[in-house]
PDB file of C-alpha atoms in Angstrom:
ATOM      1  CA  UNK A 112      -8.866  23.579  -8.496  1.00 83.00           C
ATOM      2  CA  UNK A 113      -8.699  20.456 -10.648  1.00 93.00           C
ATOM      3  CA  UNK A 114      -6.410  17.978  -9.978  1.00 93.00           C
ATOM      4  CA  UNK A 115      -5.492  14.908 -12.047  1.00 95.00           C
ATOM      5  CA  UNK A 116      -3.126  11.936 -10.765  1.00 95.00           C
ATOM      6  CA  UNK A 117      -2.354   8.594 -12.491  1.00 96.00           C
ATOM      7  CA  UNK A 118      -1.437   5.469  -9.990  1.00 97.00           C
ATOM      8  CA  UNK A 119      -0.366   2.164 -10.890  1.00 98.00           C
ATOM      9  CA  UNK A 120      -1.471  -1.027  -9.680  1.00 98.00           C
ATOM     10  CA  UNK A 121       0.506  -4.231 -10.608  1.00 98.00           C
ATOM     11  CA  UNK A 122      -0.858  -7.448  -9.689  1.00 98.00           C
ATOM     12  CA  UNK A 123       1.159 -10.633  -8.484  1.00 98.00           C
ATOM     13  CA  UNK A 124      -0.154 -14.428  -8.924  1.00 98.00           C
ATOM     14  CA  UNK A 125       1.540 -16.721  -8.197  1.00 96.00           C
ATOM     15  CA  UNK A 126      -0.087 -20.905  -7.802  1.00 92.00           C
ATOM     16  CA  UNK A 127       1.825 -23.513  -6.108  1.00 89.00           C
ATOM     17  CA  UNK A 128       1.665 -27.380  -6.603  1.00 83.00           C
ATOM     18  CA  UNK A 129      -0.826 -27.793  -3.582  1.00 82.00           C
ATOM     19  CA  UNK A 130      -3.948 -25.835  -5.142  1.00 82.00           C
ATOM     20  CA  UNK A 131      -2.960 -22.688  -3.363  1.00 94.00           C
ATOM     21  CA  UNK A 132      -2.605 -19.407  -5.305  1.00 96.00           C
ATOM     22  CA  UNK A 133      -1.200 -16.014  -3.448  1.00 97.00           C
ATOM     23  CA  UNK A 134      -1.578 -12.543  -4.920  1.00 98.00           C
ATOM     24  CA  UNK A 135       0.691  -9.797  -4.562  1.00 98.00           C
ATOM     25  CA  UNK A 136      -0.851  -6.463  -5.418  1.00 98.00           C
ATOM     26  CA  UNK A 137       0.976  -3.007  -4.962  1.00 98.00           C
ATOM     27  CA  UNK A 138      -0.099   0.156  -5.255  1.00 98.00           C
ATOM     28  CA  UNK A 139       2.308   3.096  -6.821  1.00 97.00           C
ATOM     29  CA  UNK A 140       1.070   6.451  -6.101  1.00 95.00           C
ATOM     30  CA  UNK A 141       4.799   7.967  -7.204  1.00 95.00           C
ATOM     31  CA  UNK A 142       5.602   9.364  -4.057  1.00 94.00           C
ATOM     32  CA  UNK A 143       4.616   6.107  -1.632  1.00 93.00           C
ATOM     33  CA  UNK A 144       3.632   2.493  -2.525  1.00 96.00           C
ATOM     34  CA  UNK A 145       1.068   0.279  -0.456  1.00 97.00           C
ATOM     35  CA  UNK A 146       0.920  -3.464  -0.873  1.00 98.00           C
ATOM     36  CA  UNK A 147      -1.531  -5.796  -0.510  1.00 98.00           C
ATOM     37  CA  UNK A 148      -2.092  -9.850  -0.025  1.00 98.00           C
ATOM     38  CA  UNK A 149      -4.558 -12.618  -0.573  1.00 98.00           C
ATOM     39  CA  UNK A 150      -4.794 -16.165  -1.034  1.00 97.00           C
ATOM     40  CA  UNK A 151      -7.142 -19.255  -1.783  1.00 97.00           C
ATOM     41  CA  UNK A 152      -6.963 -22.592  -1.532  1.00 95.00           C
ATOM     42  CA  UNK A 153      -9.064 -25.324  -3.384  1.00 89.00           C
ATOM     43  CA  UNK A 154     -10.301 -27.166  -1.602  1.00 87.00           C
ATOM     44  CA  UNK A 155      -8.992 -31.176  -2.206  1.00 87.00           C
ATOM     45  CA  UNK A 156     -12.911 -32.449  -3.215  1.00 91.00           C
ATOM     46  CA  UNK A 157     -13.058 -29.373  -5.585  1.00 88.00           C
ATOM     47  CA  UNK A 158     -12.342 -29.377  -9.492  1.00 88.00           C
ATOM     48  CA  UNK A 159      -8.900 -27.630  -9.660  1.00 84.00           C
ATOM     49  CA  UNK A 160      -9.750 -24.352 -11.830  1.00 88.00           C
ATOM     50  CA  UNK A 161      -6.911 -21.993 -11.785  1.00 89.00           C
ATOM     51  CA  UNK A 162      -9.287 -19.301 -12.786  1.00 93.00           C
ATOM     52  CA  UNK A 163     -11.233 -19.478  -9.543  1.00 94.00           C
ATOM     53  CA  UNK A 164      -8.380 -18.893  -7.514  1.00 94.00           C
ATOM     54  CA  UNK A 165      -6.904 -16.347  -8.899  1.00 96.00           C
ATOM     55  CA  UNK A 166     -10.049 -14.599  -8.780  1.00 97.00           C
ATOM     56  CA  UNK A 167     -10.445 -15.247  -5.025  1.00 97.00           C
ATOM     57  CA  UNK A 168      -6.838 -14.360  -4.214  1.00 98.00           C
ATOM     58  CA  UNK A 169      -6.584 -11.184  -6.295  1.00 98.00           C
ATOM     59  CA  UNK A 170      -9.536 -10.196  -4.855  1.00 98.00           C
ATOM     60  CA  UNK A 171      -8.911 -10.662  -1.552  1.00 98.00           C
ATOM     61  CA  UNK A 172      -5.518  -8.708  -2.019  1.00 98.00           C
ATOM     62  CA  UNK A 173      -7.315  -5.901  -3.487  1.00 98.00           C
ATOM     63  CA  UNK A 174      -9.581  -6.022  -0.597  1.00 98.00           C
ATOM     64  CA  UNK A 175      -6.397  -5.690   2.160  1.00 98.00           C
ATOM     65  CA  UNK A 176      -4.848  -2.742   0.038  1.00 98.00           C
ATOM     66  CA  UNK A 177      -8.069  -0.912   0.021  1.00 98.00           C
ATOM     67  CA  UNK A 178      -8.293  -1.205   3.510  1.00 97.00           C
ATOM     68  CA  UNK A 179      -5.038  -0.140   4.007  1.00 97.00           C
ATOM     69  CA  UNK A 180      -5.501   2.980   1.386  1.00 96.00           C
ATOM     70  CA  UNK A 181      -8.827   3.586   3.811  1.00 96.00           C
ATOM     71  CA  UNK A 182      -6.778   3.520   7.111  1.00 95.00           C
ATOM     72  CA  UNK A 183      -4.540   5.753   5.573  1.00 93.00           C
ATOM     73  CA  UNK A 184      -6.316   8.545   4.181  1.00 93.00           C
ATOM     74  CA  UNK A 185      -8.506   8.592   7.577  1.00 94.00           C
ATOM     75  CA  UNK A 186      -4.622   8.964   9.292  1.00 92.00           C
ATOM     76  CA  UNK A 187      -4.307  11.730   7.007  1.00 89.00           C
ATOM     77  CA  UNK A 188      -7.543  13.482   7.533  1.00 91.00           C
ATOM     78  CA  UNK A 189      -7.158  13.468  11.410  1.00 89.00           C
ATOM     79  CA  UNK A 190      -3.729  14.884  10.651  1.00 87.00           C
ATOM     80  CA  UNK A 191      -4.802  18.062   8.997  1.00 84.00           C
ATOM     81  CA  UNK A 192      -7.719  18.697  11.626  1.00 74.00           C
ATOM     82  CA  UNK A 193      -6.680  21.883  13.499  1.00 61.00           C
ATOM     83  CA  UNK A 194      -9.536  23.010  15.269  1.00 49.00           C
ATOM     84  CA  UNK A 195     -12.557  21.074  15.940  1.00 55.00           C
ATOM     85  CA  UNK A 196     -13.444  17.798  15.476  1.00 59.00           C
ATOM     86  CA  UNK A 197     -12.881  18.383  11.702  1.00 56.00           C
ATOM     87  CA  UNK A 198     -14.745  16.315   9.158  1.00 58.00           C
ATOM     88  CA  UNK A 199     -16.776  13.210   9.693  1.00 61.00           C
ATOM     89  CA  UNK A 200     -15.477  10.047   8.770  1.00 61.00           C
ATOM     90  CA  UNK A 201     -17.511   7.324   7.850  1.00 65.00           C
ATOM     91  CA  UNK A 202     -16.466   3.705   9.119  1.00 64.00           C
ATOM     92  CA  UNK A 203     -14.785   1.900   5.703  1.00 60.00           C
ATOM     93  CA  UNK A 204     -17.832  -0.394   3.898  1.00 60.00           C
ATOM     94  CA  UNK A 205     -15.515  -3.461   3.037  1.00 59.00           C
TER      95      UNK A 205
END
């Protein structure tokens, strides 16, 4: 049975006047949403490059909302298990 799905991901930066950027990234799947955070600092001996940090921020909110997605679809796997111990479930590899 094929199954195709489309999810959107919008991403959130936001830098404020003390060298710290956040990230706000959420995840629509059209029927729930998941959202994730991250943030870096520079560092006050460190060249100020924008760039950097929202590199390190958005990924570091991308790495919270794929643990989250992780947690959940492990919920949801234990939830369908009727008889058995159902299938294996390999610890997350973030």
């Amino acid at each position: 049975m094929a199954h195709t799905a489309e999810w959107k991901v919008r991403l959130h930066l936001f830098e404020d006047d003390e060298g710290t950027t956040k990230a706000h990234v959420v995840l629509d799947t059209g029927t729930t949403a998941l959202t994730g955070e991250g943030t870096a600092r520079c560092h006050p001996a460190d060249a100020n490059v924008p760039e950097i940090g929202d590199e390190l921020a958005a990924g570091r909110a991308m790495v919270d909302l794929a643990k989250q997605l992780l947690t959940t679809a492990e919920r949801d796997v234990r939830g369908l298990e009727t008889t058995g111990p159902g299938p294996a479930l390999r610890p997350a590899a973030l």
